[in-house]
CSV table of C-alpha atoms and ligand atoms in Angstrom, one decimal:
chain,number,residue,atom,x,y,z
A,21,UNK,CA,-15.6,1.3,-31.8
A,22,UNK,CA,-12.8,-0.3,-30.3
A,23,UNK,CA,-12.9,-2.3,-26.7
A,24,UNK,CA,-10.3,-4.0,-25.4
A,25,UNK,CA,-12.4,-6.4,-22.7
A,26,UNK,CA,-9.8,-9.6,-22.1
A,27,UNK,CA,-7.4,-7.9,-19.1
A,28,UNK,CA,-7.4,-10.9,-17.6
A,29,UNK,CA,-5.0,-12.3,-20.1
A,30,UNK,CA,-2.6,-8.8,-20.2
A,31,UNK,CA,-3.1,-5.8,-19.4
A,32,UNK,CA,-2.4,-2.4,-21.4
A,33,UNK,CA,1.1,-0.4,-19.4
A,34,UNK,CA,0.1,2.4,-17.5
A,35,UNK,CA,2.2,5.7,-18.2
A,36,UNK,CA,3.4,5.5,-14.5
A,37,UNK,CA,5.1,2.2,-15.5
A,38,UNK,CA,6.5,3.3,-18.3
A,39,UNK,CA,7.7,6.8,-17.2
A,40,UNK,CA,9.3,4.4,-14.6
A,41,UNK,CA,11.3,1.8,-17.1
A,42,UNK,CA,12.4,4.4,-19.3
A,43,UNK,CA,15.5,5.8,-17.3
A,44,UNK,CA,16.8,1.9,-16.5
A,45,UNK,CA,16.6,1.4,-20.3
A,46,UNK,CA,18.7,4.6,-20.9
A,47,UNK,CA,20.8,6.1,-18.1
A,48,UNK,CA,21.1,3.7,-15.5
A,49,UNK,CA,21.7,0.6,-17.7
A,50,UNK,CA,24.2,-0.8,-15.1
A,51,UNK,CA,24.7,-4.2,-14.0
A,52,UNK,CA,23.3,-4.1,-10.1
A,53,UNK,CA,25.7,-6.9,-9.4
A,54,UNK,CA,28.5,-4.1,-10.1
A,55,UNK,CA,30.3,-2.3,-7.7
A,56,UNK,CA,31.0,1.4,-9.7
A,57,UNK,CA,28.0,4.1,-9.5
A,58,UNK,CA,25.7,3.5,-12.0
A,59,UNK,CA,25.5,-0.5,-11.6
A,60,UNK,CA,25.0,0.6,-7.8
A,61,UNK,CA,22.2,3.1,-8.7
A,62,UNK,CA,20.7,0.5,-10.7
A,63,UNK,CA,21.3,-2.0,-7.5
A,64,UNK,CA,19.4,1.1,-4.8
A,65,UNK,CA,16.3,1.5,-7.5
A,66,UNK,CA,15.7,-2.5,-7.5
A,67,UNK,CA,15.8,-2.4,-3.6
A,68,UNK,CA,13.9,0.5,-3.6
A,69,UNK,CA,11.3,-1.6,-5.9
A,70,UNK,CA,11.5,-4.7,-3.6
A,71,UNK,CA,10.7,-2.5,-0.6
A,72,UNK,CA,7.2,-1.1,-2.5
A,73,UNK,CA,6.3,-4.5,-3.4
A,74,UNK,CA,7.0,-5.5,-0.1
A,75,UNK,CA,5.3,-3.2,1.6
A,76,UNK,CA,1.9,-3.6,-0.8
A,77,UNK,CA,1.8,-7.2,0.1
A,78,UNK,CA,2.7,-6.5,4.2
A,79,UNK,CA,5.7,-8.3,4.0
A,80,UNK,CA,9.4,-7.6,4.8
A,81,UNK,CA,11.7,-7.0,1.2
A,82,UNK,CA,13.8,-10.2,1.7
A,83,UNK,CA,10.5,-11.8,1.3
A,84,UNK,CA,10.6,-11.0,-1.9
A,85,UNK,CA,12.1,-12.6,-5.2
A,86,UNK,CA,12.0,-11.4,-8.4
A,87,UNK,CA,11.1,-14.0,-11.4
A,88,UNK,CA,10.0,-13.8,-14.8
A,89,UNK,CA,6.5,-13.9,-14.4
A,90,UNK,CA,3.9,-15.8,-12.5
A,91,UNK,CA,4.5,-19.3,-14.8
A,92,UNK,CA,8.5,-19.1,-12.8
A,93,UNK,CA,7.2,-17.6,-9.7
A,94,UNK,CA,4.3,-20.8,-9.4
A,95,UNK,CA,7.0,-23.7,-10.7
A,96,UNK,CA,9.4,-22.4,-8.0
A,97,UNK,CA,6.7,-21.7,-4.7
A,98,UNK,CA,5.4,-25.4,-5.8
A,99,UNK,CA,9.1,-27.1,-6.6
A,100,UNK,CA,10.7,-25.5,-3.0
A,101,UNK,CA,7.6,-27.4,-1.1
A,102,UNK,CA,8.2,-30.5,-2.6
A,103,UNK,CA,11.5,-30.6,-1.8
A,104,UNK,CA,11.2,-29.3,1.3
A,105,UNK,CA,8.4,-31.7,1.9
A,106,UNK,CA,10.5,-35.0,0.2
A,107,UNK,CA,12.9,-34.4,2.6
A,108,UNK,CA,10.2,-35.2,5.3
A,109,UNK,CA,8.7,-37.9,3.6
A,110,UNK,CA,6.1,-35.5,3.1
A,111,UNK,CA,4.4,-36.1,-0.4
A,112,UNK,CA,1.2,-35.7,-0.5
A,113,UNK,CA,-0.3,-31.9,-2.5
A,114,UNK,CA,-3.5,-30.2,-2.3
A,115,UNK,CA,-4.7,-27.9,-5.0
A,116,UNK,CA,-7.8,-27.3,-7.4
A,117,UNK,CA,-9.3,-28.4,-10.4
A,118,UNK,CA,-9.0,-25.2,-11.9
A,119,UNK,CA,-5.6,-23.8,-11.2
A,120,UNK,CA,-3.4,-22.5,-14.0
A,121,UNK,CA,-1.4,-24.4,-16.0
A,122,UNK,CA,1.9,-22.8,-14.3
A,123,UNK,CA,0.4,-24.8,-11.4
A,124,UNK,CA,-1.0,-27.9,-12.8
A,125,UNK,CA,1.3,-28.9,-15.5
A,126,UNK,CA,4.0,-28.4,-12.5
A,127,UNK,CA,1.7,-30.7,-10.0
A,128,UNK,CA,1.7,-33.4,-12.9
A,129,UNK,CA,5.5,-33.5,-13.1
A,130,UNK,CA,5.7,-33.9,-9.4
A,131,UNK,CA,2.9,-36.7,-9.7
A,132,UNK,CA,5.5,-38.6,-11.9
A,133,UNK,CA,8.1,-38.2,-9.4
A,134,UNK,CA,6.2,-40.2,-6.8
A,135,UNK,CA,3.8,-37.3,-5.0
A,136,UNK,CA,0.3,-37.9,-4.9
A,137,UNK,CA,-1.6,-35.0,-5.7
A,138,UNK,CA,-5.7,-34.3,-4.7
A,139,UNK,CA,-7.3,-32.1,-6.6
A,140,UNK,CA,-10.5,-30.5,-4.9
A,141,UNK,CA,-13.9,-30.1,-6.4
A,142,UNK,CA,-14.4,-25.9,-7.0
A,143,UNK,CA,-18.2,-26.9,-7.2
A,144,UNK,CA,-20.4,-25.0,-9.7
A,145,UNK,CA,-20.1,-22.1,-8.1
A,146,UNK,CA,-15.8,-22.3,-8.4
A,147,UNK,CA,-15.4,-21.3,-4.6
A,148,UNK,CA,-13.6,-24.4,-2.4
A,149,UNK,CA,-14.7,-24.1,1.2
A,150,UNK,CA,-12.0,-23.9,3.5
A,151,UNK,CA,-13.3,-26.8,5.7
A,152,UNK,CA,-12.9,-28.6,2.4
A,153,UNK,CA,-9.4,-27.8,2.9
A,154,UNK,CA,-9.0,-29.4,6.0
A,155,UNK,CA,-10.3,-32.6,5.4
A,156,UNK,CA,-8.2,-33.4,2.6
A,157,UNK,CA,-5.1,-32.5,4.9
A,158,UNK,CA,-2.9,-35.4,6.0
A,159,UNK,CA,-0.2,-36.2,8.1
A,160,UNK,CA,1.9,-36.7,4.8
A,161,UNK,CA,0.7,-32.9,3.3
A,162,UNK,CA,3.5,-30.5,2.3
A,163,UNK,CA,2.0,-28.0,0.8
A,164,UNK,CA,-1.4,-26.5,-0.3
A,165,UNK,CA,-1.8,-24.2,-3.7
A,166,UNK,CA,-4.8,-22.8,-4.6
A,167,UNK,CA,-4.8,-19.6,-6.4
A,168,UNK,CA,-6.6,-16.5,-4.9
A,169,UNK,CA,-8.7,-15.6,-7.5
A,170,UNK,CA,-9.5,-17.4,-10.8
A,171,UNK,CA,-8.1,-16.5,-14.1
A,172,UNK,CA,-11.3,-17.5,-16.6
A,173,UNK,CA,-13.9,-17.5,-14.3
A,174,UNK,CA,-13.4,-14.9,-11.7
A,175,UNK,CA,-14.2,-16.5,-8.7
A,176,UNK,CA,-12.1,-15.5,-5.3
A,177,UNK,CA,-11.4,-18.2,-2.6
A,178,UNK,CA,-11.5,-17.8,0.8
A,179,UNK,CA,-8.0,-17.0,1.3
A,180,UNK,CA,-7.6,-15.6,4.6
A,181,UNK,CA,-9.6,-19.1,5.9
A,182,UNK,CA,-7.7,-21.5,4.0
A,183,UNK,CA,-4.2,-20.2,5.7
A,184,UNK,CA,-5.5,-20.0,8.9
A,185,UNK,CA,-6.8,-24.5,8.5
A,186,UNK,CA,-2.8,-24.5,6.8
A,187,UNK,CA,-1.4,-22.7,9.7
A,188,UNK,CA,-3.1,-24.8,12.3
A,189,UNK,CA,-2.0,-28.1,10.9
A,190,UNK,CA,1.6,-26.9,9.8
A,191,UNK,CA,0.9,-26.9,6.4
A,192,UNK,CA,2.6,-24.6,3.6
A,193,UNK,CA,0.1,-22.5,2.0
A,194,UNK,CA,1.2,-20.6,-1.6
A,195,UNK,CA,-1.4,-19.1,-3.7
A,196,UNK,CA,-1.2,-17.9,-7.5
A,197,UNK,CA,-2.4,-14.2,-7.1
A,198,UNK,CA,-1.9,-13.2,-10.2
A,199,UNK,CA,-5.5,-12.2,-10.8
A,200,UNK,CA,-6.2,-11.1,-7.5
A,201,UNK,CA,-3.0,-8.4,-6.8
A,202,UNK,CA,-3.6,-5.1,-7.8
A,203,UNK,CA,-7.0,-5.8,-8.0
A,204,UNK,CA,-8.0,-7.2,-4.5
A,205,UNK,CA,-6.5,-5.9,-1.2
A,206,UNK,CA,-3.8,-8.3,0.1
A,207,UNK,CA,-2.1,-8.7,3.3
A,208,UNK,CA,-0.1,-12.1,3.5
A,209,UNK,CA,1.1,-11.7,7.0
A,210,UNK,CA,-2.6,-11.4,8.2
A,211,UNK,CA,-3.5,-13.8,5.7
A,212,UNK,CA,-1.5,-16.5,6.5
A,213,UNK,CA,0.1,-16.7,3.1
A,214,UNK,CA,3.4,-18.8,3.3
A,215,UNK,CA,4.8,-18.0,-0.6
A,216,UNK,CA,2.3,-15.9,-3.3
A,217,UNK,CA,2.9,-15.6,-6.8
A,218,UNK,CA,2.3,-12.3,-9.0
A,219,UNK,CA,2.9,-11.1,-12.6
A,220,UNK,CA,3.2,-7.3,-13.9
A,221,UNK,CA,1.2,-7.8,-16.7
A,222,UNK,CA,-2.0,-8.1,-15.0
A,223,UNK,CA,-2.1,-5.0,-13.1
A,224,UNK,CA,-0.7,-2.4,-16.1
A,225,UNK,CA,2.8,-3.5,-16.0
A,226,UNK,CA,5.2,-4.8,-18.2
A,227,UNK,CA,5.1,-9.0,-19.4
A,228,UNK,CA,7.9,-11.2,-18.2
A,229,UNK,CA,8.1,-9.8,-15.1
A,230,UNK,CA,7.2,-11.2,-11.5
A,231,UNK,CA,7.5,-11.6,-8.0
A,232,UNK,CA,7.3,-14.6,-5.4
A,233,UNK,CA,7.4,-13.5,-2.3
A,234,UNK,CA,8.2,-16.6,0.7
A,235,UNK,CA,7.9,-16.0,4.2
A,236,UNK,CA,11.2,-15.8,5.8
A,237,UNK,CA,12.8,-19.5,6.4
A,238,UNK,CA,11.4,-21.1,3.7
A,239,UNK,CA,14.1,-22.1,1.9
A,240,UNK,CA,13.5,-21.8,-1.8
A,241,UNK,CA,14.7,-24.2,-4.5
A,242,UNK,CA,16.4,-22.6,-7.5
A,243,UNK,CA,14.7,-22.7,-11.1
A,244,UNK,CA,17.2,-20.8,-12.5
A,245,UNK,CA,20.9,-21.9,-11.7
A,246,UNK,CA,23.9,-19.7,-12.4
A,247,UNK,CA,24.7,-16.0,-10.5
A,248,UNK,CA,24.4,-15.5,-7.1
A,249,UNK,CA,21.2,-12.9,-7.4
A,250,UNK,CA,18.1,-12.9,-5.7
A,251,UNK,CA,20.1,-14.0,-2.6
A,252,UNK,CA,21.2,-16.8,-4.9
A,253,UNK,CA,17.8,-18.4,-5.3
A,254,UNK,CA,17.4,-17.0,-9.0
A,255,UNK,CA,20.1,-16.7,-11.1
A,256,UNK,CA,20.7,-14.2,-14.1
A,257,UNK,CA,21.1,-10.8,-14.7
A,258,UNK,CA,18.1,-8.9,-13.4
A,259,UNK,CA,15.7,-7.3,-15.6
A,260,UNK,CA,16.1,-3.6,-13.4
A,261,UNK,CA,13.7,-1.6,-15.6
A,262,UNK,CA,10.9,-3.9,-15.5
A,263,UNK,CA,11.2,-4.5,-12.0
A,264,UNK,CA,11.5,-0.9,-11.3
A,265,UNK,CA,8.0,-0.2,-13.5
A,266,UNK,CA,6.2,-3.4,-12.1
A,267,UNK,CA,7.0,-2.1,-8.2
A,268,UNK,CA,5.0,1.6,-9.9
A,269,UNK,CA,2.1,-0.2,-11.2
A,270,UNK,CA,2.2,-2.0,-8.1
A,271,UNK,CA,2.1,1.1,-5.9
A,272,UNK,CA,-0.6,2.4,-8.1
A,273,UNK,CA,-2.8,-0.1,-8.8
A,274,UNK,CA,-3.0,-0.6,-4.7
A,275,UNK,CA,-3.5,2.3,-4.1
A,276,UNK,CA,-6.6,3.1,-6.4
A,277,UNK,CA,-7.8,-0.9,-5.2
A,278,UNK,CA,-11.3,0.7,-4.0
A,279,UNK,CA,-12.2,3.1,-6.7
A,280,UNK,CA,-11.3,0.9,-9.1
A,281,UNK,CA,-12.9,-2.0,-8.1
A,282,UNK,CA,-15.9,0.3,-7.4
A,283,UNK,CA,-15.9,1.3,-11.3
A,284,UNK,CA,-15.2,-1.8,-12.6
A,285,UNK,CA,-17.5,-4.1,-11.0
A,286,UNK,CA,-20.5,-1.5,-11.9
A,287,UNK,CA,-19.5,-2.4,-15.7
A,288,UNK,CA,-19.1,-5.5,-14.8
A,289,UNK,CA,-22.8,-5.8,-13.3
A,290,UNK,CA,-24.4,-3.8,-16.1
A,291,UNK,CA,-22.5,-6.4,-18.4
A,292,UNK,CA,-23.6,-9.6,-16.2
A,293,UNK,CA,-27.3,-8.1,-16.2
A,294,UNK,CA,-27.6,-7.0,-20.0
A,295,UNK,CA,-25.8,-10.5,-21.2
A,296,UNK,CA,-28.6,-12.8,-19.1
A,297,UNK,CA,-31.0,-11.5,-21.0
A,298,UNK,CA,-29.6,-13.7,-23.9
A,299,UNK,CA,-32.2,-16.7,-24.3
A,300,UNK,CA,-30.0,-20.2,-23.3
A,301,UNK,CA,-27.6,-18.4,-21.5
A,302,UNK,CA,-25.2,-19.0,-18.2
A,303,UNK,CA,-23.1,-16.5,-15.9
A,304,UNK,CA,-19.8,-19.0,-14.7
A,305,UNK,CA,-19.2,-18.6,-11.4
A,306,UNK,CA,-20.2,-17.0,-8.4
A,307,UNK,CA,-22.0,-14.0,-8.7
A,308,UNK,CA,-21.2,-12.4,-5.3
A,309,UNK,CA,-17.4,-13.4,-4.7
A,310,UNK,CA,-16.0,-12.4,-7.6
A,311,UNK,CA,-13.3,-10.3,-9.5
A,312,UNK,CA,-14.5,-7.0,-9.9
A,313,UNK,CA,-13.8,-6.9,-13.6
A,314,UNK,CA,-15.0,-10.6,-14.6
A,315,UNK,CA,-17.8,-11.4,-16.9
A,316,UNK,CA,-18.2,-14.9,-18.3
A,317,UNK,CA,-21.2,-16.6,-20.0
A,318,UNK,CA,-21.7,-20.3,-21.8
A,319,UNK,CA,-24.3,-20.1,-24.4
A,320,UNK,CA,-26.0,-22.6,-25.7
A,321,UNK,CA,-25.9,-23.7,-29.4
A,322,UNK,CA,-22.6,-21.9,-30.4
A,323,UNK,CA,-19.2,-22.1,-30.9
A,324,UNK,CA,-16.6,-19.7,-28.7
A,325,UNK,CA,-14.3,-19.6,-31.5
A,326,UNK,CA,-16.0,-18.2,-33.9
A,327,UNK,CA,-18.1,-16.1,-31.4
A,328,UNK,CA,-14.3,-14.6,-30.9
A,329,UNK,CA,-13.9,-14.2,-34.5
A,330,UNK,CA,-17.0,-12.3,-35.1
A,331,UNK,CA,-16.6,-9.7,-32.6
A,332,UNK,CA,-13.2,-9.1,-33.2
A,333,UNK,CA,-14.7,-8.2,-36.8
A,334,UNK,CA,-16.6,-5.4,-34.4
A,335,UNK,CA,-13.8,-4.1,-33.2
A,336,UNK,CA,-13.7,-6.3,-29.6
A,337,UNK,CA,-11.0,-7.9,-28.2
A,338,UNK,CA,-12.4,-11.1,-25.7
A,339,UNK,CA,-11.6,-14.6,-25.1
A,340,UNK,CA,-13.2,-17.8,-24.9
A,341,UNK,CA,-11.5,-18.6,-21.4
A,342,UNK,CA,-7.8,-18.7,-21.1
A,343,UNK,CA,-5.3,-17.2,-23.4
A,344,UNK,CA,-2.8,-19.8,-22.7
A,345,UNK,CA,-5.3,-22.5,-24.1
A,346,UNK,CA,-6.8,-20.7,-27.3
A,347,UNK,CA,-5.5,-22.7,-30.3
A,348,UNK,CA,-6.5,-25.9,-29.0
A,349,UNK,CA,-9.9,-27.4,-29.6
A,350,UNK,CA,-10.2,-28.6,-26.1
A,351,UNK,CA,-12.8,-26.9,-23.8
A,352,UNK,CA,-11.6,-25.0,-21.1
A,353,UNK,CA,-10.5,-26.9,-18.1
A,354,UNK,CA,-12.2,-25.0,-15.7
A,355,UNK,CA,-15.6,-25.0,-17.3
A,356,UNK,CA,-15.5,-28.8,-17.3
A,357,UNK,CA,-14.5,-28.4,-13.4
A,358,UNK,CA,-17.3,-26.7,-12.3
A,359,UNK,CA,-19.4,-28.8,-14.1
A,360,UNK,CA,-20.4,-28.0,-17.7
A,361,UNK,CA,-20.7,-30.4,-20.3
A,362,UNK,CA,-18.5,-30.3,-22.9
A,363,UNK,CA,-21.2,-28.9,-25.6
A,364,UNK,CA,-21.7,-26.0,-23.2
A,365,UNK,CA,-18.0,-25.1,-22.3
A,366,UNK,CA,-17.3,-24.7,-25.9
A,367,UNK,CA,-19.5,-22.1,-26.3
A,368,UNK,CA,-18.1,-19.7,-23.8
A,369,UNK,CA,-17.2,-15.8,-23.8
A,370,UNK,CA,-15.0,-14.4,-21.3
A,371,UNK,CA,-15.4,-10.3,-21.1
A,372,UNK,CA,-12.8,-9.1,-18.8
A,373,UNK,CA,-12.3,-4.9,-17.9
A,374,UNK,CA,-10.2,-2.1,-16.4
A,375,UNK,CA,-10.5,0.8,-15.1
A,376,UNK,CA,-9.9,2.1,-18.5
A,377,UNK,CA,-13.1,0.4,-19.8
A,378,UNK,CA,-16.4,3.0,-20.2
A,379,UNK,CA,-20.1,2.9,-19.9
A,380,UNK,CA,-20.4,3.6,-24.1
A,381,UNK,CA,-18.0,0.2,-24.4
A,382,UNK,CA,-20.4,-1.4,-22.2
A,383,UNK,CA,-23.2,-0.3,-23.9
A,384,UNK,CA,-21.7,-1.0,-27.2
A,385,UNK,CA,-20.8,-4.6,-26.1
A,386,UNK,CA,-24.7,-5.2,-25.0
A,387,UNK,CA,-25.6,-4.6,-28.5
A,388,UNK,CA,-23.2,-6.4,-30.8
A,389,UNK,CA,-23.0,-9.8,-28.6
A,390,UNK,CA,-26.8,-10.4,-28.9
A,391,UNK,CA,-27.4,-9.9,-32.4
A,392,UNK,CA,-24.1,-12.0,-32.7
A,393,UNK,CA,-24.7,-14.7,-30.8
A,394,UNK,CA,-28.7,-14.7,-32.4
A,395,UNK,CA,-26.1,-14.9,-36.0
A,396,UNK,CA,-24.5,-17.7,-34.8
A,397,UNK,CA,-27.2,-19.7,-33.7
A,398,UNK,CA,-28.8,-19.1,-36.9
A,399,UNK,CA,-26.5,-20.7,-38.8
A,400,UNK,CA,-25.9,-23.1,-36.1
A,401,UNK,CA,-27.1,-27.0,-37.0
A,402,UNK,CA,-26.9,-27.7,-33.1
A,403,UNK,CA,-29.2,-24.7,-32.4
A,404,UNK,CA,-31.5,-26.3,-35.3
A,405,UNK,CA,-31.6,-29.4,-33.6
A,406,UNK,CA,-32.7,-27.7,-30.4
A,407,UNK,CA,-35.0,-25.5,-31.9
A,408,UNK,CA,-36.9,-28.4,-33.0
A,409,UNK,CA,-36.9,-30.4,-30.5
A,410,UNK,CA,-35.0,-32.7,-31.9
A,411,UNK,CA,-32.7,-32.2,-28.9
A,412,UNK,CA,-33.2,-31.2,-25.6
A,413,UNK,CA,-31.6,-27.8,-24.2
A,414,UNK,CA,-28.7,-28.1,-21.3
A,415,UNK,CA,-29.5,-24.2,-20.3
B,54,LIG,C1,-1.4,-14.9,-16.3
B,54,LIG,C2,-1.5,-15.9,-15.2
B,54,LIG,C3,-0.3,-16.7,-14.9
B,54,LIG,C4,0.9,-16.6,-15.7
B,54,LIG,O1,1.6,-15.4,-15.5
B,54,LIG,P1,2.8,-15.0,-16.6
B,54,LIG,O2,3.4,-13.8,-16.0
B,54,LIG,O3,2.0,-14.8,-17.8
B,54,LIG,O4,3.7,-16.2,-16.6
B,54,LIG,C5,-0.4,-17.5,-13.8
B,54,LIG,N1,-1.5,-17.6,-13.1
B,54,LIG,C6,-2.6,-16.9,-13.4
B,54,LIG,C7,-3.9,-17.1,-12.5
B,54,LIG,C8,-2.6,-16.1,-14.4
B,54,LIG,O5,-3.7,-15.4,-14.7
């Protein structure tokens, strides 16, 4: 059997966003900065596109800018506050411990340039408070980024309460959603939501395509400098038949947010409940406010590479955490911020579903990682250590 269970690092396209590309590839290749027909018609289906987007998030189309993907979307929500904020003598950022890269490696370059950055504890349970929040907020503050809902570990922040403490203190509030859109409902006017960053490719779309949307007067900073598009605030040529298929899976996956979540997160609990049953064993993350499709577990004694290796030999595609830092023999960064040791955030499995995913997957799943991880530990001279006593168990 074959299961594909690591959606949180891409998703498989959807026929609706494909049936959507296909004519932007083939009959309406125009430029849309061209003024004859078929650049034009190319021009009315990108607007068209913008206007769904806009109206999934509850914002106006202007609002909206089209990137490359969340990484460009995050650097330029982040970049636009600090200069905006620089210009104010404003340089002081709040974020997490466990943001993505996109964001983090773009705080740290900041941080050279002169801002200080505070990084907030996500506690064990990966949810900040949004009282937190407000105490860390300072005169100096220019912006806050936390992301809505967390890549690796699936937990969801209080989103709605953190931009109502930014709001009140005249803070900007973005928020990397690219976990959380298409999957969780999102309203950015009634959320408070200055800028919000989301990628195709996480909601059946096509990869290296985007969106950051910015509430109107927030002047954004350009990335990308050249043509005049995107109301000159992101230059090149725009990529019209991804934009066109991203704005259908958008549409889609909004509008199927309930059932789906309603199907996923019963695989996801029959997962959660089948894999605690594995001796020396810990769910990451809060169990309650969580991404529907999100399962992931430390266990103890083993190594999360070669767990990966192992069940792809099975026929399951999973991940030890995030895609971006597989290869490197550092443990995740957002195990080690909620608080597991090292030893234990090496040996972590992240299971991550669609809609697509079945009950027989499931069920398949619950009997291969067991007897895998019982392999592992057998061969394991850790796990011998701790069977006799020689050291003491962390779980
Ligand atoms: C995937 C992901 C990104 C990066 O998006 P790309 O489109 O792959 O650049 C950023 N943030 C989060 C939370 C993600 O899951």
């Amino acid at each position: 059997m074959k299961v594909y269970a690591d959606n949180a690092a891409t998703t498989k396209m959807s026929r609706t966003a494909i049936d959507a590309m296909l004519p932007y590839l083939d009959k309406f290749y125009g430029n849309p900065s061209s003024l004859y027909s078929i650049g034009q018609e190319a021009a009315e289906a990108m607007q068209n596109a913008r206007e769904t987007m806009a109206r999934c998030l509850g914002c106006e189309a202007r609002e909206i800018t089209f990137t490359s993907g969340g990484s460009e979307a995050d650097n330029q929500a982040i970049i636009s506050a600090a200069v905006l904020g620089e210009k104010k003598g404003k340089k002081h950022i709040i974020s997490t411990a466990f943001e993505h890269h996109a964001v983090l490696h773009t705080l740290n370059r900041l941080e050279k340039q002169g801002f200080e950055i505070t990084l907030l504890d996500v506690h064990e349970n990966g949810v900040v408070t949004p009282e937190e929040v407000a105490s860390a907020i300072r005169d100096d503050t220019c912006l806050v980024t936390i992301m809505y809902a967390n890549n690796e570990i699936g937990t969801i922040q209080p989103i709605a309460g953190i931009g109502e403490v930014c709001k009140k203190k005249g803070v900007l509030f973005h928020t990397d959603a690219v976990q959380a859109a298409g999957h969780l409902h999102i309203d950015v006017k009634a959320q408070n939501i200055d800028m919000l960053t989301l990628s195709a490719h996480k909601f059946h779309g096509p990869k290296g395509i985007g969106a950051l949307y910015a509430r109107r007067g927030i002047p954004l900073t350009n990335i990308i400098e050249g043509g005049a598009q995107e109301r000159g605030k992101r230059a090149g040529t725009e990529n019209v038949a991804s934009i066109v298929s991203m704005a259908a899976a958008f549409e889609e996956a909004c509008d199927h947010i309930d059932e789906n979540a309603k199907k996923i997160s019963a695989l996801r609990d029959k997962l959660i409940d089948g894999l605690s049953k594995i001796p020396h064993s810990v769910l990451n993350g809060d169990r309650e406010q969580r991404l529907p499709g999100n399962v992931n577990f430390c266990f103890e004694g083993i190594e999360g590479e070669s767990l990966l290796l192992l069940l792809d030999q099975k026929g399951i595609s999973a991940s030890s955490g995030s895609a971006c830092t597989s290869g490197s023999l550092d443990p995740s960064h957002v195990l080690l911020a909620i608080g597991r040791p090292h030893e234990i955030a090496h040996g972590s499995l992240r299971l991550t579903l669609c809609e697509w995913n079945t009950e027989e997957e499931v069920d398949y799943m619950l009997q291969v990682i067991p007897e895998v991880v019982s392999y592992l530990r057998s061969i394991s001279p850790i796990w011998r250590d701790l069977a006799a006593n020689k050291k003491q168990f962390i779980l």
